[in-house]
PDB file of C-alpha atoms and ligand atoms in Angstrom:
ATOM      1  CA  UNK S  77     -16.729   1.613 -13.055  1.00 98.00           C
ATOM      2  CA  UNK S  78     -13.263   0.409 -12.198  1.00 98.00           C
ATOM      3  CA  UNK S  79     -10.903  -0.535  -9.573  1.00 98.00           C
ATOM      4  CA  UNK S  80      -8.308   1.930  -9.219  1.00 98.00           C
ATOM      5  CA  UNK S  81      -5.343   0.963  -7.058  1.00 98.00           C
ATOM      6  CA  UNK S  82      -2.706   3.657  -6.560  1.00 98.00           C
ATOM      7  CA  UNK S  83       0.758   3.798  -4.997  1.00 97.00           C
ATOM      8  CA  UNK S  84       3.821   6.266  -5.188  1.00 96.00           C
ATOM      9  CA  UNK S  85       5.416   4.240  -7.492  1.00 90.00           C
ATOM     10  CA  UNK S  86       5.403   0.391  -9.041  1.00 86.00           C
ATOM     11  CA  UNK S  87       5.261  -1.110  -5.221  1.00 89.00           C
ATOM     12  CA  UNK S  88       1.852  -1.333  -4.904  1.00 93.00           C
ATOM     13  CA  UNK S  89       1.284  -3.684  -8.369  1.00 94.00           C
ATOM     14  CA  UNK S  90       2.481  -6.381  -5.667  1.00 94.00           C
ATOM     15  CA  UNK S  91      -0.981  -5.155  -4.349  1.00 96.00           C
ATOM     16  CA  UNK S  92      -2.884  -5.171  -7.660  1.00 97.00           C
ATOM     17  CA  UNK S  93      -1.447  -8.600  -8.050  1.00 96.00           C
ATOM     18  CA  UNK S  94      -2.730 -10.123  -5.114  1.00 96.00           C
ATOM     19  CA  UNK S  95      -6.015  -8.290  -5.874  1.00 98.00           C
ATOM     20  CA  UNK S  96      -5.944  -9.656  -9.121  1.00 97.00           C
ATOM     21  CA  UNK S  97      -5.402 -13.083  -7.848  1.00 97.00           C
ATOM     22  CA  UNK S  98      -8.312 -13.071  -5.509  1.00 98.00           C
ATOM     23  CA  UNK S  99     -10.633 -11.497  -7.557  1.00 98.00           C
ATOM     24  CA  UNK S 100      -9.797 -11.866 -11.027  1.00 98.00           C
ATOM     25  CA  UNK S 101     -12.911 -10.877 -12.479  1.00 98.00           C
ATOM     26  CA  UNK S 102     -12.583  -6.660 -12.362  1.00 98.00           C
ATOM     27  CA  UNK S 103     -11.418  -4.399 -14.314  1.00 98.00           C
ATOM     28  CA  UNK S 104      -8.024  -2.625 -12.806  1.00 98.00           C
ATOM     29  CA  UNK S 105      -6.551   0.529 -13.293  1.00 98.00           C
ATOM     30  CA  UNK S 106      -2.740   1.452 -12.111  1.00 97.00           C
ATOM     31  CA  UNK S 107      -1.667   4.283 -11.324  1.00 98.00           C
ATOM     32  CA  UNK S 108       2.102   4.619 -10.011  1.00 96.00           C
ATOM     33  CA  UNK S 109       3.624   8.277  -9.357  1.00 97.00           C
ATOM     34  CA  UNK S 110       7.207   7.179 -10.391  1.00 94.00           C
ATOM     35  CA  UNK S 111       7.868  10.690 -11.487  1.00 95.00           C
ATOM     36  CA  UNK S 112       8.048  11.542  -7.374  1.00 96.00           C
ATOM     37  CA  UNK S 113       8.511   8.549  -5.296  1.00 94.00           C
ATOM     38  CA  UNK S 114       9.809   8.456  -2.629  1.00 95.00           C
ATOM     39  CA  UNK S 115       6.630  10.093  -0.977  1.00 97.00           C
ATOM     40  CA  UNK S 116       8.157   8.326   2.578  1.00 96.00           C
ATOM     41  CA  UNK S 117      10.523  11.405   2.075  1.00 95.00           C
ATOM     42  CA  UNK S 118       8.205  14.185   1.582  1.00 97.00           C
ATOM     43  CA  UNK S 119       5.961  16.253   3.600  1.00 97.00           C
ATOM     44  CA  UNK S 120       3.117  16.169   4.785  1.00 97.00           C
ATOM     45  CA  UNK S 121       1.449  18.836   2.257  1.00 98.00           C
ATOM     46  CA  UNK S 122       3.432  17.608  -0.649  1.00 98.00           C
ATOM     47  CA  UNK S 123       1.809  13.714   0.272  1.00 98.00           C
ATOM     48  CA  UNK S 124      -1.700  15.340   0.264  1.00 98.00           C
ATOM     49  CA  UNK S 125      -1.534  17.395  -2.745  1.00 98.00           C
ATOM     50  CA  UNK S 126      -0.319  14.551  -5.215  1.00 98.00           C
ATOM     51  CA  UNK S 127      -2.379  11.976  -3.651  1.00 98.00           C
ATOM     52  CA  UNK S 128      -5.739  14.276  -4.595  1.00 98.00           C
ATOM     53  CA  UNK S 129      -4.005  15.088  -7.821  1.00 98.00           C
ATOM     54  CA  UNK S 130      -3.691  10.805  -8.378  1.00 98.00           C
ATOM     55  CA  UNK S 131      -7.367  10.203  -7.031  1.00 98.00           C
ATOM     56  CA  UNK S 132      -8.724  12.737  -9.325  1.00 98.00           C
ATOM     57  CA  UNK S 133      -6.698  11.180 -12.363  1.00 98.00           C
ATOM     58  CA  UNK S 134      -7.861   8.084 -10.978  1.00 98.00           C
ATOM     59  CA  UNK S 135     -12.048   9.273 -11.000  1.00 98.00           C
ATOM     60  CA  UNK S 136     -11.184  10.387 -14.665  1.00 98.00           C
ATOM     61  CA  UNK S 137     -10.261   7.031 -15.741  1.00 98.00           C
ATOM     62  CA  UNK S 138     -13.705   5.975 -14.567  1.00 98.00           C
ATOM     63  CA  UNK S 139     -12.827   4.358 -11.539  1.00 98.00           C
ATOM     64  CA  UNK S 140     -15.413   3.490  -8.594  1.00 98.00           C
ATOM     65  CA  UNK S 141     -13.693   1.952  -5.827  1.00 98.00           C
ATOM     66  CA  UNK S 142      -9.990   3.504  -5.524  1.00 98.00           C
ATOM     67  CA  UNK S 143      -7.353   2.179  -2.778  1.00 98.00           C
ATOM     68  CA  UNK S 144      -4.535   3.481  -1.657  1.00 98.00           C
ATOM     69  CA  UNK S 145      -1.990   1.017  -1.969  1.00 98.00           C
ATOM     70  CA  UNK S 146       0.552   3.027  -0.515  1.00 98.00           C
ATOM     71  CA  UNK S 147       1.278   3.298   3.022  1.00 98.00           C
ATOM     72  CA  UNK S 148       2.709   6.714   3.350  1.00 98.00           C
ATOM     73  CA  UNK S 149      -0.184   8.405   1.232  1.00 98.00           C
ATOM     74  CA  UNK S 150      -2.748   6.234   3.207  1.00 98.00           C
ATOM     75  CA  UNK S 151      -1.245   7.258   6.546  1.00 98.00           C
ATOM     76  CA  UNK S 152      -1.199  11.557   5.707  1.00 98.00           C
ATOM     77  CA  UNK S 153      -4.002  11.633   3.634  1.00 98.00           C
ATOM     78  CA  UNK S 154      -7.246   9.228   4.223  1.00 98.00           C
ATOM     79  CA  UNK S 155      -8.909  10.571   6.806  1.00 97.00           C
ATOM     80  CA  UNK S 156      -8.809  14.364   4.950  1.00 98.00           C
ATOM     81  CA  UNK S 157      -9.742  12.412   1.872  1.00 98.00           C
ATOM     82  CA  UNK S 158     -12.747   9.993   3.351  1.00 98.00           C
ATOM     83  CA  UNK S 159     -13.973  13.018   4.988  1.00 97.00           C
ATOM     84  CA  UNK S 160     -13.578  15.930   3.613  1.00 97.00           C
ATOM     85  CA  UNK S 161     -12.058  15.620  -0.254  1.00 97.00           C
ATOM     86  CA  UNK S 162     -14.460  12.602  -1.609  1.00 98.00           C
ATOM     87  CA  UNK S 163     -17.706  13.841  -0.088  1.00 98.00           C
ATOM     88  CA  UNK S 164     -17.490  16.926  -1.825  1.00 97.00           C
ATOM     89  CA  UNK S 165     -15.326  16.261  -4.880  1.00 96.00           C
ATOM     90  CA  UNK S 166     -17.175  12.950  -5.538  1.00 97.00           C
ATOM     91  CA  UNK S 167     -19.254  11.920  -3.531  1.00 97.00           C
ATOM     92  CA  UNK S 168     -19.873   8.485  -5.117  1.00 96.00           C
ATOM     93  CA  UNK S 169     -16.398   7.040  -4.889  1.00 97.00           C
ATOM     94  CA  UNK S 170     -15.454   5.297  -2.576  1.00 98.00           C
ATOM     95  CA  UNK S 171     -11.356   5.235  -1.303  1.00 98.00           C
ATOM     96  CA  UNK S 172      -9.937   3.081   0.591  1.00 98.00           C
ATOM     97  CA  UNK S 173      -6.221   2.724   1.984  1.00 98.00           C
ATOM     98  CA  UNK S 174      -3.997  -0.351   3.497  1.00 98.00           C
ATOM     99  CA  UNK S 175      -3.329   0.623   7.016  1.00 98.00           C
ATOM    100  CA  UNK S 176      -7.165  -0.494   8.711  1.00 98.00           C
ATOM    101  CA  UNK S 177      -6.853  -3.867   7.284  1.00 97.00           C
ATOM    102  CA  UNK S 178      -3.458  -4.528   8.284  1.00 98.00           C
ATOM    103  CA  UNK S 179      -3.899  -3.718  11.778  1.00 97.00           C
ATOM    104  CA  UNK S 180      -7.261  -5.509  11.723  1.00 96.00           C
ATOM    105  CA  UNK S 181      -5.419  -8.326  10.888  1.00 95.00           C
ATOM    106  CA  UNK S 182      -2.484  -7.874  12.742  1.00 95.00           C
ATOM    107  CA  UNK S 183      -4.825  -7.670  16.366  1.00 91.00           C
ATOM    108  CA  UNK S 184      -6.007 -11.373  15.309  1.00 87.00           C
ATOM    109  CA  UNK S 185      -4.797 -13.754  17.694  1.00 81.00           C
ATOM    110  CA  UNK S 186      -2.375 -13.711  20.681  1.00 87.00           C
ATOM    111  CA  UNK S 187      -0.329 -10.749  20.255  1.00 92.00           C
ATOM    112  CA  UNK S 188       0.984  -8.225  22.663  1.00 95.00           C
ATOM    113  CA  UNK S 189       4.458  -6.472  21.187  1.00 97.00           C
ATOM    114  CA  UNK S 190       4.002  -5.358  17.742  1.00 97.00           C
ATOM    115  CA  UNK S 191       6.675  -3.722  15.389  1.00 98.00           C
ATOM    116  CA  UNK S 192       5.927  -1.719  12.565  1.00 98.00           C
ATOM    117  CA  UNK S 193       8.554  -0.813   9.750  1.00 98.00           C
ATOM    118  CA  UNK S 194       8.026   1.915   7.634  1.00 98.00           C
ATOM    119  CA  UNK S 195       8.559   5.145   5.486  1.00 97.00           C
ATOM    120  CA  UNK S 196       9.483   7.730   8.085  1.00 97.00           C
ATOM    121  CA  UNK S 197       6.237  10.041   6.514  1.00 98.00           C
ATOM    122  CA  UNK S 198       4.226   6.555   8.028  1.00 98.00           C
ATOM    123  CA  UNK S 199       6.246   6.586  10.962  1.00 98.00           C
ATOM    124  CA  UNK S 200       5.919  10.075  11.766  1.00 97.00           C
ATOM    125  CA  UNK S 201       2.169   9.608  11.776  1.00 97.00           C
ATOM    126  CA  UNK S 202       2.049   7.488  14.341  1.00 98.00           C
ATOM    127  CA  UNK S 203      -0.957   6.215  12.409  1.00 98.00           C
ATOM    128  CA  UNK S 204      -0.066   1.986  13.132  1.00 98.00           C
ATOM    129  CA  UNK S 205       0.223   2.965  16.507  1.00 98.00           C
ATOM    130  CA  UNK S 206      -3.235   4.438  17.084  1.00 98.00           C
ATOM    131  CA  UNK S 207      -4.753   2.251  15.217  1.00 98.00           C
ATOM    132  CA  UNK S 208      -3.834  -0.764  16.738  1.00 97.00           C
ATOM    133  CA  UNK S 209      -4.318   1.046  20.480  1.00 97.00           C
ATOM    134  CA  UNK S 210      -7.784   0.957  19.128  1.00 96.00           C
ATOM    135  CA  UNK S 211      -8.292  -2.253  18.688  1.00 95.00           C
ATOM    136  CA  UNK S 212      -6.339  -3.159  22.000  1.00 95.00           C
ATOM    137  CA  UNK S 213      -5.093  -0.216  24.293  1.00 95.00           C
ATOM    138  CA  UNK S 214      -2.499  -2.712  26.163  1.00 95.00           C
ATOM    139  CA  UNK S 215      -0.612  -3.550  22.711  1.00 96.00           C
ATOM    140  CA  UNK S 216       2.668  -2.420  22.999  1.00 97.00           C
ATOM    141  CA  UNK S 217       3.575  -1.124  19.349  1.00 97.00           C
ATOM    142  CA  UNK S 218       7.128   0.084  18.418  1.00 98.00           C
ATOM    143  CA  UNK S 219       7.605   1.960  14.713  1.00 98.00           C
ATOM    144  CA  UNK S 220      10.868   2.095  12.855  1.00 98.00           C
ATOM    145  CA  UNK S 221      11.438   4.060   9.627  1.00 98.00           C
ATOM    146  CA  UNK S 222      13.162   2.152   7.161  1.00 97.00           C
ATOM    147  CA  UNK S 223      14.266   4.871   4.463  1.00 96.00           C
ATOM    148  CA  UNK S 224      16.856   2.980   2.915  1.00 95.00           C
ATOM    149  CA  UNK S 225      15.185   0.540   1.592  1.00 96.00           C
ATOM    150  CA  UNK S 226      12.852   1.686  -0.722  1.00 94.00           C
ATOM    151  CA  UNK S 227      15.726   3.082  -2.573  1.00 91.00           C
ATOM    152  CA  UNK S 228      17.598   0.125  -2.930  1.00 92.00           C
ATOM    153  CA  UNK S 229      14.505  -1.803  -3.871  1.00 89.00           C
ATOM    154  CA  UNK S 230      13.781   0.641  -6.297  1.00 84.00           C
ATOM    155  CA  UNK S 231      17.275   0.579  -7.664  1.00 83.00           C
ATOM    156  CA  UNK S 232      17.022  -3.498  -7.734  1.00 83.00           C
ATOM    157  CA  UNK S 233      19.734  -3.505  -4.991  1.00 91.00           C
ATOM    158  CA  UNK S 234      18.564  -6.103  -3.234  1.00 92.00           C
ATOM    159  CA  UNK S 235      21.918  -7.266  -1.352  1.00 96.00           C
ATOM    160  CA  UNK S 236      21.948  -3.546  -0.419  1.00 97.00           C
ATOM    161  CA  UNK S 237      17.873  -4.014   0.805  1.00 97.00           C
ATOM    162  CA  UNK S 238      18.927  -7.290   2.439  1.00 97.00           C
ATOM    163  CA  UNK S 239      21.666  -5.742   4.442  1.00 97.00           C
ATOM    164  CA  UNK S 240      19.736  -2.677   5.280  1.00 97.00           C
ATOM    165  CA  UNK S 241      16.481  -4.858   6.222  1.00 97.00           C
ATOM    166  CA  UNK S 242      19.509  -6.704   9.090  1.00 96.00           C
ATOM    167  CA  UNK S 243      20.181  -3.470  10.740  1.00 96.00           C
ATOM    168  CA  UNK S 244      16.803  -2.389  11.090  1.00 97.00           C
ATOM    169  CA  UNK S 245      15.430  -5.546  13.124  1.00 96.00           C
ATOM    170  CA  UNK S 246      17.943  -5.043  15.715  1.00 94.00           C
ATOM    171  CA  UNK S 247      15.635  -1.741  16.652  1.00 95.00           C
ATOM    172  CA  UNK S 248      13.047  -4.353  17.849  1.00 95.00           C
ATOM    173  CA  UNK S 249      13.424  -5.957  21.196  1.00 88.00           C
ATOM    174  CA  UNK S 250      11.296  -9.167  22.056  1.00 93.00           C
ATOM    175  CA  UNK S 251       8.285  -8.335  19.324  1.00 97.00           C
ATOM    176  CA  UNK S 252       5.845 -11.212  18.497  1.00 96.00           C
ATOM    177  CA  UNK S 253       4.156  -9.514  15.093  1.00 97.00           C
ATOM    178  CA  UNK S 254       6.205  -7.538  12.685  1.00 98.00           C
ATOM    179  CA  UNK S 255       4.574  -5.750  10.122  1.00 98.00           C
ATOM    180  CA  UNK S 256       5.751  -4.809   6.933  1.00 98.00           C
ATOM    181  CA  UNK S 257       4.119  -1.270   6.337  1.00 98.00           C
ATOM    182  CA  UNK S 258       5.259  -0.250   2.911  1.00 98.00           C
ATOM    183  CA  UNK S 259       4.367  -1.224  -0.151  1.00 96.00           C
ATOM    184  CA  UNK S 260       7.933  -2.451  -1.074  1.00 94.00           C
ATOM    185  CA  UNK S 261       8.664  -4.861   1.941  1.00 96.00           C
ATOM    186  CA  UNK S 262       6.650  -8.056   0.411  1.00 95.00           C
ATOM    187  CA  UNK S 263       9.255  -8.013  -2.103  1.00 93.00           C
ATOM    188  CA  UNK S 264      11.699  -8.668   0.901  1.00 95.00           C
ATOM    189  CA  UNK S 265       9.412 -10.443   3.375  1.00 97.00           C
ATOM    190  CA  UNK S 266      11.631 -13.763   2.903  1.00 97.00           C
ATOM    191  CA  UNK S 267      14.247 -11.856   3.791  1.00 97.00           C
ATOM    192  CA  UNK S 268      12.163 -10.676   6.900  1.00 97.00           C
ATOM    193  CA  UNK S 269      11.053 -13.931   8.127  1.00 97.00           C
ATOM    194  CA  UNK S 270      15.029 -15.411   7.697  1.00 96.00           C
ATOM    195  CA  UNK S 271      15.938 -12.312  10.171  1.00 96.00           C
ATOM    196  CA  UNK S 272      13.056 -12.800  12.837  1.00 94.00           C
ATOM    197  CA  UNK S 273      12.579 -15.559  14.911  1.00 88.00           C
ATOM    198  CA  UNK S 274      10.276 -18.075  14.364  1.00 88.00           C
ATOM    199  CA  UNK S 275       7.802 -16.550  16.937  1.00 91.00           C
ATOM    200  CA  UNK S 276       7.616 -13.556  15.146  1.00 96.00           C
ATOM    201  CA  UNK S 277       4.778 -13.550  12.679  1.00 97.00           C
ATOM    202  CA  UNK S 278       5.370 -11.161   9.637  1.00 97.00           C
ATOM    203  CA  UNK S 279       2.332  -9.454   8.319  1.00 98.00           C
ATOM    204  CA  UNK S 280       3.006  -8.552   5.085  1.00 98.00           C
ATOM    205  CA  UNK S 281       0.401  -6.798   2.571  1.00 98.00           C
ATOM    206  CA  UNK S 282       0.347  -8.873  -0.067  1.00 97.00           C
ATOM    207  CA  UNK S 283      -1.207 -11.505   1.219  1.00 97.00           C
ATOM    208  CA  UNK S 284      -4.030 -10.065   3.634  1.00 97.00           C
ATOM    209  CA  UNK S 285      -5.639  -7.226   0.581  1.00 98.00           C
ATOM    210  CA  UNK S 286      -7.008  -9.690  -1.737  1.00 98.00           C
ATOM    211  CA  UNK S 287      -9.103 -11.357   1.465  1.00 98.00           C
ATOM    212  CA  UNK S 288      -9.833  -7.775   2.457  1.00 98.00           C
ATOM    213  CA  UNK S 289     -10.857  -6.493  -0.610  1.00 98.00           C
ATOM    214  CA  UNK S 290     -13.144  -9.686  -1.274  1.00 98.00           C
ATOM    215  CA  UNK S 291     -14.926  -9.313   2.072  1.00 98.00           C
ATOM    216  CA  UNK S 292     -15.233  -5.210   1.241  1.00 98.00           C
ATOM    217  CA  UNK S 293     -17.391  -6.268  -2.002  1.00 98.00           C
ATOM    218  CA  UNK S 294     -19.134  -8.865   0.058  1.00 98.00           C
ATOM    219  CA  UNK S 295     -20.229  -6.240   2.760  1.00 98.00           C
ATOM    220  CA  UNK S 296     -20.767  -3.694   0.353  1.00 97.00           C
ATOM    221  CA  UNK S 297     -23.300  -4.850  -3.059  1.00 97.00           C
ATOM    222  CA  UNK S 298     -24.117  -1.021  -3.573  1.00 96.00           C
ATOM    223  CA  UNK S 299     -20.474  -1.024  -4.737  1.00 97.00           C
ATOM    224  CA  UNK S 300     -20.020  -4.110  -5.849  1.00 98.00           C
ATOM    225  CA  UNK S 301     -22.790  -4.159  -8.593  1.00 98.00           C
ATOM    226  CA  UNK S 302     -21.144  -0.333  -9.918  1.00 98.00           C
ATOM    227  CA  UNK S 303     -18.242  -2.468 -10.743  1.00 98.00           C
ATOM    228  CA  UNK S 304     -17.149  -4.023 -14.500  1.00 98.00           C
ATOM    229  CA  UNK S 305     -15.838  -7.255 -14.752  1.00 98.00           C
ATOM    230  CA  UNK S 306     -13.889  -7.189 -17.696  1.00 98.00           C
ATOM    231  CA  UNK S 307     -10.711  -9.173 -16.250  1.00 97.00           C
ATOM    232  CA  UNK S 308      -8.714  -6.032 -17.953  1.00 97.00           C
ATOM    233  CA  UNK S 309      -5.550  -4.102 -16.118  1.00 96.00           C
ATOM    234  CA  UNK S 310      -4.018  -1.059 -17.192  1.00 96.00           C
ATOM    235  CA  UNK S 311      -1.071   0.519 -15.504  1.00 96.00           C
ATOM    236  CA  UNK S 312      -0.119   3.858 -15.848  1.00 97.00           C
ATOM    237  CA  UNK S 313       3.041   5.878 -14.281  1.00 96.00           C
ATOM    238  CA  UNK S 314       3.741   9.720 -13.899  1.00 97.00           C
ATOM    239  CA  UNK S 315       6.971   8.738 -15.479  1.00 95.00           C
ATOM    240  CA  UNK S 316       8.403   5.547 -17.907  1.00 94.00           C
ATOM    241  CA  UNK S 317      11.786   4.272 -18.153  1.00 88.00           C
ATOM    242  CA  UNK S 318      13.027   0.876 -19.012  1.00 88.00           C
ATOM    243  CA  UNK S 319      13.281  -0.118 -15.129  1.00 83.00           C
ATOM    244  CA  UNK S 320       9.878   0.559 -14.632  1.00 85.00           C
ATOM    245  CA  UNK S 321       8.859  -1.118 -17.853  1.00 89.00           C
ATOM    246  CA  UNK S 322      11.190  -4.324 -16.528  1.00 87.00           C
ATOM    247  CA  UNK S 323       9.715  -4.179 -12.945  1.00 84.00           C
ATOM    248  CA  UNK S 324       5.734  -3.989 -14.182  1.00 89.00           C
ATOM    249  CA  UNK S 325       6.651  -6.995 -16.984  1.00 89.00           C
ATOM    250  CA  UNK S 326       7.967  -9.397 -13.692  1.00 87.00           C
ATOM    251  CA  UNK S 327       5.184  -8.581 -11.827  1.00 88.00           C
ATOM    252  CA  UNK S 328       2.704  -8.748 -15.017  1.00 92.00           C
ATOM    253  CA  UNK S 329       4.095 -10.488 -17.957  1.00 92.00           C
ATOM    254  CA  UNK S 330       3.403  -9.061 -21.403  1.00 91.00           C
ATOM    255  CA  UNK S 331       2.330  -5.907 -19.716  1.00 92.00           C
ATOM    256  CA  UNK S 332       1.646  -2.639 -21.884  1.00 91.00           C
ATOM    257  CA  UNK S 333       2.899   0.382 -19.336  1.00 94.00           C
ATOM    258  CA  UNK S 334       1.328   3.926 -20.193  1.00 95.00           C
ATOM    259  CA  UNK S 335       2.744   7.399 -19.174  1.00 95.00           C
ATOM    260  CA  UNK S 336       0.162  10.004 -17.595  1.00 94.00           C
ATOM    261  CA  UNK S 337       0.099  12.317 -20.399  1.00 89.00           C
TER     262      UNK S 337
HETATM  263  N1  DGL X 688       4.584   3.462  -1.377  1.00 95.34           N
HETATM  264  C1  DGL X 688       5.300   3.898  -0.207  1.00 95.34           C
HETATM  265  C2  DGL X 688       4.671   3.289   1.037  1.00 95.34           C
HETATM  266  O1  DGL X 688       3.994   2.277   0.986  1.00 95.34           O
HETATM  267  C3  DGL X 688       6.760   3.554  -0.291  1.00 95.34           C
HETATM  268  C4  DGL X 688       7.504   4.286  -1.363  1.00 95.34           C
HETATM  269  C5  DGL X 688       7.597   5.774  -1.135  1.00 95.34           C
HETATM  270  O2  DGL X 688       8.216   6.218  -0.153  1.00 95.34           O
HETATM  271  O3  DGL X 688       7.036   6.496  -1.966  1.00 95.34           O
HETATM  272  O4  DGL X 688       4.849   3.822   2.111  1.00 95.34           O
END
């Protein structure tokens, strides 16, 4: 069995990276749904429907252990999916999102005024929010959708991303943890941490999943020993064009990027 990571579109291969960086050893499957991002701009339903569609491509491509790399379909869909979908559908895969082991990570240390940027699907959920409530009641946590930017990252705007990512901090007032909750933002998160004071610490995804995923194995052998260890990624996309193949051959040099048929 495989590790399938999936995302909306080519954000979450910063994900895969890092996972592949930590744990070089498995084999990886990709699987980006270019064809509809942005799913930060969709509905609820529309979120839950292609995210089962992508896990079940996913299962068929003999993957094990699947996260959710993306925020937005982590935030709509994986309680439905850890409780209702998977125990029926499969019951022997796991799936796993991005949004526990941010916040468990975000609660570390001395922190009392967290923001959160986001899709506004993420933000609507509220899910950051509850989360880190659980974890500590008296954290005051303020979420901001962020819908320009994915689009300018996608379109390689990045002045455009930069001077969008400007206007959004001003929406936070006196925070001492900012967390990038999107899939997209490490690609800015220098940008970020220019904007923010130095007190601010910026949580940003890419470098807490590889840890998290290495301590999930760890805690979990009955998974762990299910899984190959061929080294081997493939990355598939709902739909190829030449910016996708360009962003996937930055991110993984030499790359061979596969359409869904
Ligand atoms: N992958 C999405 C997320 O992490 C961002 C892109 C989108 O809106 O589809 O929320």
């Amino acid at each position: 069995m495989k590790i399938g990571v999936f995302d909306s579109g080519l954000g979450g291969l910063v994900i895969t990276r890092a996972f592949r960086e930590t744990l070089p050893e498995y084999d990886y499957v990709y699987y980006g749904d270019t064809a509809r991002l942005p799913y930060g701009e969709k509905t609820s339903g529309q979120i839950l429907s292609y995210t089962i569609e992508a896990i079940k491509y996913l299962i068929e491509q003999n993957c094990g252990l699947i996260i959710i790399a993306c925020n937005t379909a982590t935030s709509i869909t994986l309680r439905y999916l850890q409780q209702r979908f998977i125990p029926t559908f499969a019951p022997d895969i796991k799936v796993l999102g991005v949004v526990i082991p941010t916040v468990e990570e975000a609660a570390i240390g001395k922190t009392s005024r967290v923001g959160v940027l986001a899709t506004n699907a993420t933000v609507r959920s509220h899910i950051y929010q509850a989360e880190l409530q659980k974890i500590n009641p008296a954290l005051e946590v303020f979420e901001v959708a962020a819908p320009e930017l994915v689009p300018d990252i996608e379109s390689d705007n990045f002045a455009a991303a930069e001077a969008a990512a400007g206007e959004y901090i001003h929406a936070f007032d006196n925070i001492d943890s900012l967390i990038l909750g999107c899939t997209h933002y490490p690609l800015l998160k220098t940008t970020f941490r220019r904007l923010v004071s130095e007190r601010v610490r910026v949580i940003s995804q890419d470098e807490l999943m590889g840890a998290k995923l290495h301590d999930y194995l760890r805690r979990h052998i009955e998974i762990d020993i299910t899984l190959s260890r061929g080294g081997s990624l493939r990355v598939l996309v709902s739909r190829l064009n030449d910016r996708y193949r360009q962003v996937a051959g930055r991110l993984f040099p030499g790359i061979d990027i596969e359409e869904k048929p």
